[in-house]
Coordinates of C-alpha atoms in Angstrom, one line a residue:
X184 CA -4.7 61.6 -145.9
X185 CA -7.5 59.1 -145.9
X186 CA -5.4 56.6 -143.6
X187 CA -5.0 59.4 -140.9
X188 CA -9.2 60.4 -141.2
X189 CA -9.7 56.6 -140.5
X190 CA -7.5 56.4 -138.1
X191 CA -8.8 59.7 -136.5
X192 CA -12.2 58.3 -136.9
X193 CA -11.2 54.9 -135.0
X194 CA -9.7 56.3 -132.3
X195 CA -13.0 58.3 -131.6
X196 CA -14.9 55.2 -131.8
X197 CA -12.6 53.6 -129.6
X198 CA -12.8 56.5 -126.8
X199 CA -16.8 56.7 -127.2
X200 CA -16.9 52.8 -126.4
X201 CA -14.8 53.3 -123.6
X202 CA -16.6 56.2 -122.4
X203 CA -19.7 53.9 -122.4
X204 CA -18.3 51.8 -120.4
X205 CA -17.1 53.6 -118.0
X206 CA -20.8 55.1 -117.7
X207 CA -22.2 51.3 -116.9
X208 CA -20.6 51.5 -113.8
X209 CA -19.3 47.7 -114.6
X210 CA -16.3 48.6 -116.3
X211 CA -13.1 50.3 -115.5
X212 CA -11.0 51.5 -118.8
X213 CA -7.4 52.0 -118.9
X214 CA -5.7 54.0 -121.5
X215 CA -2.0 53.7 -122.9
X216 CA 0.1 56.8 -121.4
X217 CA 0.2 59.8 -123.4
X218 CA 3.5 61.5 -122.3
X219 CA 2.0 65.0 -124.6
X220 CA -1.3 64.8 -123.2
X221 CA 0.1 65.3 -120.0
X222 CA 2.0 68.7 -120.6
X223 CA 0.7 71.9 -119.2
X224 CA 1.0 75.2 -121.4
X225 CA 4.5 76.8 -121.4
X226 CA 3.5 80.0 -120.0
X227 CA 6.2 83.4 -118.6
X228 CA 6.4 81.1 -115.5
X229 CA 10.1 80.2 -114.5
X230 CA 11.3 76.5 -114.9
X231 CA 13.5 74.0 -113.7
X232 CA 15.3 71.1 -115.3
X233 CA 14.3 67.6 -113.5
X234 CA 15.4 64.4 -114.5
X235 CA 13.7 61.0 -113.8
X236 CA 16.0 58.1 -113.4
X237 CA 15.3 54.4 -113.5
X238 CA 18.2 51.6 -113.9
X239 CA 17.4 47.7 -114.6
X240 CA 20.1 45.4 -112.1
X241 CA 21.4 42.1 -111.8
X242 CA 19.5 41.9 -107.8
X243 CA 17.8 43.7 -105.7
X244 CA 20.6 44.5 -103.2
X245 CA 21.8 48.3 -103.8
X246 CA 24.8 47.7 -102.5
X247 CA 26.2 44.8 -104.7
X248 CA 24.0 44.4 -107.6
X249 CA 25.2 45.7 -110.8
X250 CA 23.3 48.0 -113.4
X251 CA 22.4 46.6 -116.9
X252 CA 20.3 49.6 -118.1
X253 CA 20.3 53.3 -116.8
X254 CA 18.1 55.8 -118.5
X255 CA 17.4 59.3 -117.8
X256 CA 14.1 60.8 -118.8
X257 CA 14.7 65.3 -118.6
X258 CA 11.8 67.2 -118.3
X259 CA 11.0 71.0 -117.4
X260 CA 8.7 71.7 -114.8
X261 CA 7.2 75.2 -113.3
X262 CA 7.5 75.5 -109.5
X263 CA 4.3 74.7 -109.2
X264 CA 4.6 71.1 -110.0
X265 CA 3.4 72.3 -113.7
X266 CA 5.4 69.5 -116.3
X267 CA 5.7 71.9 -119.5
X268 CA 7.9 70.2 -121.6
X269 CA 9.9 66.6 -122.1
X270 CA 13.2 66.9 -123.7
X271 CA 15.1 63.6 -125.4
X272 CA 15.7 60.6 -123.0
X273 CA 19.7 59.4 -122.4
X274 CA 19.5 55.5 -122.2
X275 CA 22.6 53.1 -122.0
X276 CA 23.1 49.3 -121.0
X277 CA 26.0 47.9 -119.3
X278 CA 27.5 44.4 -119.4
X279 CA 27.7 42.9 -115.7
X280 CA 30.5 40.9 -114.8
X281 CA 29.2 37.8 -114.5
X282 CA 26.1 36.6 -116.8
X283 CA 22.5 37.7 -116.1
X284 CA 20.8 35.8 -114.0
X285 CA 17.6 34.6 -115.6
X286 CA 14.8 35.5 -113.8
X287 CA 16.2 39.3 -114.0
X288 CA 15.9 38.6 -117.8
X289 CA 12.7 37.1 -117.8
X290 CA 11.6 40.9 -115.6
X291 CA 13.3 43.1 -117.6
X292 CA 14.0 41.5 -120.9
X293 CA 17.6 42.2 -121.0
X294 CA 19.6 39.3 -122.0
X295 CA 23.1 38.6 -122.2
X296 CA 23.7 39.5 -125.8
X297 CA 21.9 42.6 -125.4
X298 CA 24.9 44.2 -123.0
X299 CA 27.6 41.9 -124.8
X300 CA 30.5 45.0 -125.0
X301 CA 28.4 47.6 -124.0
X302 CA 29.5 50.0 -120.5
X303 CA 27.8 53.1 -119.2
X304 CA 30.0 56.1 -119.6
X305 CA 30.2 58.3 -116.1
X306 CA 31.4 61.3 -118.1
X307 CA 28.8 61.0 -120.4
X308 CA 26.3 60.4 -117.3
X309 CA 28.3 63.3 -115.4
X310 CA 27.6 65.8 -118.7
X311 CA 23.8 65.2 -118.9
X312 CA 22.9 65.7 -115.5
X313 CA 25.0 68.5 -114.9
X314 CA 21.9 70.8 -115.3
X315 CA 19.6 68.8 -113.1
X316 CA 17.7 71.1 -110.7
X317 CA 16.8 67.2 -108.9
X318 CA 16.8 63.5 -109.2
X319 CA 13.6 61.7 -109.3
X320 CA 13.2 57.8 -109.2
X321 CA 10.6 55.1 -108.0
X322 CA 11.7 53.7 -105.3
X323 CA 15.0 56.2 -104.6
X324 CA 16.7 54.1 -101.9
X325 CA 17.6 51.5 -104.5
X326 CA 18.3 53.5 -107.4
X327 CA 19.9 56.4 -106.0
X328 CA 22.9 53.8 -104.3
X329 CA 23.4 52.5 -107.4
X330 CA 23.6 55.8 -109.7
X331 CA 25.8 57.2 -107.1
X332 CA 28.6 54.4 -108.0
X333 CA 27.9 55.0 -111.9
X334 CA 29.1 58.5 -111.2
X335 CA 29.6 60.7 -108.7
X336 CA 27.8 63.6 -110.2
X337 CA 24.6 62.3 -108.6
X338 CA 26.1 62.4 -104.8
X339 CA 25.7 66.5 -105.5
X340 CA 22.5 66.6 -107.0
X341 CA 18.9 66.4 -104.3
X342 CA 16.6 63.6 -105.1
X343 CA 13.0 62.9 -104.9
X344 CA 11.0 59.7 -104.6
X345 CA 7.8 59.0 -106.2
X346 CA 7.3 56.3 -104.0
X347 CA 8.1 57.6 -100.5
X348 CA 7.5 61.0 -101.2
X349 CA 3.7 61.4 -101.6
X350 CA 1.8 60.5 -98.7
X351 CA -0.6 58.1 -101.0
X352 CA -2.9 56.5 -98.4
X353 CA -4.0 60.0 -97.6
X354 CA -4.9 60.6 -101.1
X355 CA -6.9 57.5 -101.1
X356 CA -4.1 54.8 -103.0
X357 CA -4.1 51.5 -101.6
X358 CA -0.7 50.5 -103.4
X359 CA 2.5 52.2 -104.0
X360 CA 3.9 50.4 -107.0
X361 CA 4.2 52.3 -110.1
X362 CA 2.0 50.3 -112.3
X363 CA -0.8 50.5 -109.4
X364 CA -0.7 54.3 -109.5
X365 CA -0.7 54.5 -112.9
X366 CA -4.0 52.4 -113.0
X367 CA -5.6 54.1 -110.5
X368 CA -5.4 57.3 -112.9
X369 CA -7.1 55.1 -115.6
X370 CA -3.5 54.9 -117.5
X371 CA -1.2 52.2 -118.1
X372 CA 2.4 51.5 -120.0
X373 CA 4.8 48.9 -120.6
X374 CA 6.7 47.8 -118.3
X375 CA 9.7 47.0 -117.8
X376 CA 12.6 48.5 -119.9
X377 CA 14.0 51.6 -117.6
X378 CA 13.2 54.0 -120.3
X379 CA 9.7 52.6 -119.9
X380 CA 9.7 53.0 -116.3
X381 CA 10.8 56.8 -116.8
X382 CA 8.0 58.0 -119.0
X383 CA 5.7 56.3 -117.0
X384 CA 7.2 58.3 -113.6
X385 CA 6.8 61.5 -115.6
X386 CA 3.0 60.6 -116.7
X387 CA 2.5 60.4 -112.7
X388 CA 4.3 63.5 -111.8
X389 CA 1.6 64.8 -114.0
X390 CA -1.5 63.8 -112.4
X391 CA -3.2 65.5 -110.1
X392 CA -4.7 63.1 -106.9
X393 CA -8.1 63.1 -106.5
X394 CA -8.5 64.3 -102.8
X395 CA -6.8 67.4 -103.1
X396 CA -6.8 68.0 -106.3
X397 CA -3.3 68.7 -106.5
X398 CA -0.6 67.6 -109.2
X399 CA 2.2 64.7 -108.1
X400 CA 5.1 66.6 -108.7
X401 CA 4.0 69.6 -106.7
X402 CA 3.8 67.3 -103.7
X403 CA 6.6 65.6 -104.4
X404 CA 8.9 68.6 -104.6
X405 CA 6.8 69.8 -101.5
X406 CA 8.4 67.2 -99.7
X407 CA 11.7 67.5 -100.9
X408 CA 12.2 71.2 -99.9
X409 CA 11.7 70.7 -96.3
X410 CA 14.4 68.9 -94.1
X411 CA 13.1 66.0 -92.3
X412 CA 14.6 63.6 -89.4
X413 CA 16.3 60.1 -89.5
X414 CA 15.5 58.4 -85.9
X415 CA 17.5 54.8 -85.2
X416 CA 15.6 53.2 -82.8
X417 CA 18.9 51.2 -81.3
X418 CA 18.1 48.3 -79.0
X419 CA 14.7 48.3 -79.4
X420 CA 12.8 45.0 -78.1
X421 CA 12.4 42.6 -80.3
X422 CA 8.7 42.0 -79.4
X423 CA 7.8 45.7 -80.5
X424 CA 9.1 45.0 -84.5
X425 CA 5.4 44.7 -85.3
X426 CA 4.2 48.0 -83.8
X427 CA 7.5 49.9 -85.4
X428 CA 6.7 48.2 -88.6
X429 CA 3.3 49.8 -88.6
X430 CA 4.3 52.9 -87.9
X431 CA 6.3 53.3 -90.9
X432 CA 9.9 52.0 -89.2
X433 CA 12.1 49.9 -91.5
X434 CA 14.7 47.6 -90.3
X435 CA 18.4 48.2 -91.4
X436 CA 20.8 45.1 -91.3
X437 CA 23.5 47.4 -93.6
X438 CA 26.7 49.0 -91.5
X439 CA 27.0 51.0 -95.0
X440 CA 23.7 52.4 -93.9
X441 CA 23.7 53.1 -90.5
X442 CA 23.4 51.2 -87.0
X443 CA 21.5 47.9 -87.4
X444 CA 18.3 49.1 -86.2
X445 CA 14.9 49.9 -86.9
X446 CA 14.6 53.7 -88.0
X447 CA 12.3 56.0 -89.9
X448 CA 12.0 59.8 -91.8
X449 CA 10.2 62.4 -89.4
X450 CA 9.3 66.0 -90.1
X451 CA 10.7 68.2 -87.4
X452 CA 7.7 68.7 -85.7
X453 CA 7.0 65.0 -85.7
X454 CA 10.2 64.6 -83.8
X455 CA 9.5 65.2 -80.3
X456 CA 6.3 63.4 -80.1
X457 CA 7.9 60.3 -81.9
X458 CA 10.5 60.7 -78.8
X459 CA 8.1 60.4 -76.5
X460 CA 6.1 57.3 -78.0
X461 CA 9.4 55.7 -78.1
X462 CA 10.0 56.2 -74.5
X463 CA 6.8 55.4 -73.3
X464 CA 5.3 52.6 -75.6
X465 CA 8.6 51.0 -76.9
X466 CA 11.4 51.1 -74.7
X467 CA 9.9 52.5 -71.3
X468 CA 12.5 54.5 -69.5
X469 CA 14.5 57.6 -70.7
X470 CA 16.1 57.1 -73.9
X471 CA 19.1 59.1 -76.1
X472 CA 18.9 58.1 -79.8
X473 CA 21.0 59.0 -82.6
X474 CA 19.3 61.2 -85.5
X475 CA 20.6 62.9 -88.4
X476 CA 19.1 65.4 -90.2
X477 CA 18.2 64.7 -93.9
X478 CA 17.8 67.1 -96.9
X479 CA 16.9 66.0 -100.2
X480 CA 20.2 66.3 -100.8
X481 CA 21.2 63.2 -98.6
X482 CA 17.8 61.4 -98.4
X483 CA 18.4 58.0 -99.9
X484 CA 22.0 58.0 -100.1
X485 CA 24.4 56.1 -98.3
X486 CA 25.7 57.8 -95.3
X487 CA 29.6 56.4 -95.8
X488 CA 29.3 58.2 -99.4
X489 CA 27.9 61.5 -97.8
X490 CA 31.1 61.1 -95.6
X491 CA 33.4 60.7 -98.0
X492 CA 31.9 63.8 -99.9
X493 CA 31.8 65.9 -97.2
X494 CA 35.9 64.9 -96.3
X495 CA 36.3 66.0 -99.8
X496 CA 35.4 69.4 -98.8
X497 CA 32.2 69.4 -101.2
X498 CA 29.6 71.1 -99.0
X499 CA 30.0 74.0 -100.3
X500 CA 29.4 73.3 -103.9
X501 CA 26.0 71.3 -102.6
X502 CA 24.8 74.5 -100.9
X503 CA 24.9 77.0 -104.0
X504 CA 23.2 74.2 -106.1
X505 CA 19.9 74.8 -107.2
X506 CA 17.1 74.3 -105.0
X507 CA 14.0 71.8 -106.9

């Protein structure tokens, strides 16, 4: 009893010296994630099962690397972005086929011997997130690829991106990494185990950004309720990569992917006047440009895996899924 007074007592010390500093105006404190801390009270409100997702790889190529580490953090979540409870994590490491190359050991801090035997189950996988009203990673567009060939279950289920999914510069972030967030909420955690990397995605979701006061997770799932548009700038001149690349275009070299082109995410009503910049800054005369329309359930797939579903005649299962 009198261990848990002092250590009651220490941590009050420690949080009234931290407070002081802060006050200075010298000083910036952060303090370790607290995963309860961040829950709001269970109340008659209606929830939702998410999951958040990170997996540790041999590379940083989607499409070739292989997984080491996949873990799966659940967590139920009212619809209004309200994270009420955090249910027990599924975590499994996989042995690559060739050996790990170091500097992906010297990151993560998975070696060799660590995976020796060891294979992630896609049955097991399939089973856990059968219940997932969505998908949530950091940095979707690599993870999602990647989960998809673990198992299939994931190519039905929509996803969300902490990363590309909050419009952070408007809320005042300069960075996008999840460490950087995570700091700028006075919080920090350690990095870089994938279950590590999952509680630290749920302590985002559950902050609310200090411009408009609202909670991550409610903007995120904002954004992943409304369809947007995938624009492939095709032949666009080679001097003009600078002003696409500010203007939030990325550059695909992948066929897997789509045409090798610059291209970007729109919101319908973005659409038309993209159009029109394209046509009169970029390419000047009349253009035709392929688009495809994007719902969280295809946004950071692969297109040829979204084909292959849809010859399966899945469509329909995807459309009586549960909405985030």
């Amino acid at each position: 009893m009198s261990s848990v007074i002092g250590d009651t007592a220490s941590e009050e010390l420690l949080e009234a010296a931290a407070r002081q500093l802060e006050a200075s105006g010298r000083y910036r404190v952060l303090r370790r994630l607290d995963l309860a801390a961040c829950l709001a009270d269970r109340d008659s409100s209606p929830t939702r099962l998410g999951m958040f997702l990170d997996i540790e790889c041999t590379g940083l190529d989607p499409l070739t690397c292989e997984p080491i580490e996949l873990a799966i953090l659940p967590f139920e979540y009212r619809l209004d972005g309200a994270i009420v409870a955090i249910h027990p994590p599924f975590q499994q490491v996989n042995q690559p086929s060739a050996p790990i190359p170091p500097n992906i050991t010297k990151i993560t801090g998975i070696n060799d011997e660590m995976v020796s035997g060891h294979h992630i189950d896609p049955a097991t996988v399939a089973n856990f997130v059968e219940d997932a009203a969505i998908i949530i990673a950091h940095n979707a567009a690599f993870d999602r690829p990647i989960a998809e060939r673990i198992s299939p279950a994931f190519i039905a289920k929509p996803w969300a991106c902490t990363m590309s999914d909050v419009d952070w510069k408007s809320e005042g972030f300069e960075g996008r990494r999840l460490g950087e967030l995570l700091a700028a909420f006075g919080v920090f955690f350690d990095a870089h185990r994938a279950l590590d990397d999952c509680e630290a995605g749920v302590g985002l979701l559950a902050q609310k950004v200090p411009c408009s006061g609202r909670r991550v997770l409610e903007m995120l799932l904002e954004t992943a309720r409304k369809p947007c548009w995938r624009i492939f700038a095709i032949d666009a001149p080679y001097d003009a990569r600078e002003l696409l690349r500010q203007r939030g275009y990325r550059w695909n070299a992948s066929p897997e992917f789509g045409p090798k082109s610059w291209w970007i995410d729109l919101g319908m009503k973005e659409v038309e006047p993209e159009l029109q910049f394209l046509e009169n800054e970029i390419f000047h005369r009349p253009i035709s440009l392929p688009m495809e329309e994007m719902t969280a359930y295809d946004r950071y797939s692969i297109p040829m895996t979204r084909r292959a579903l849809r010859q399966a005649d899945s469509r329909e299962h995807l459309a009586s899924s549960v909405r985030p």
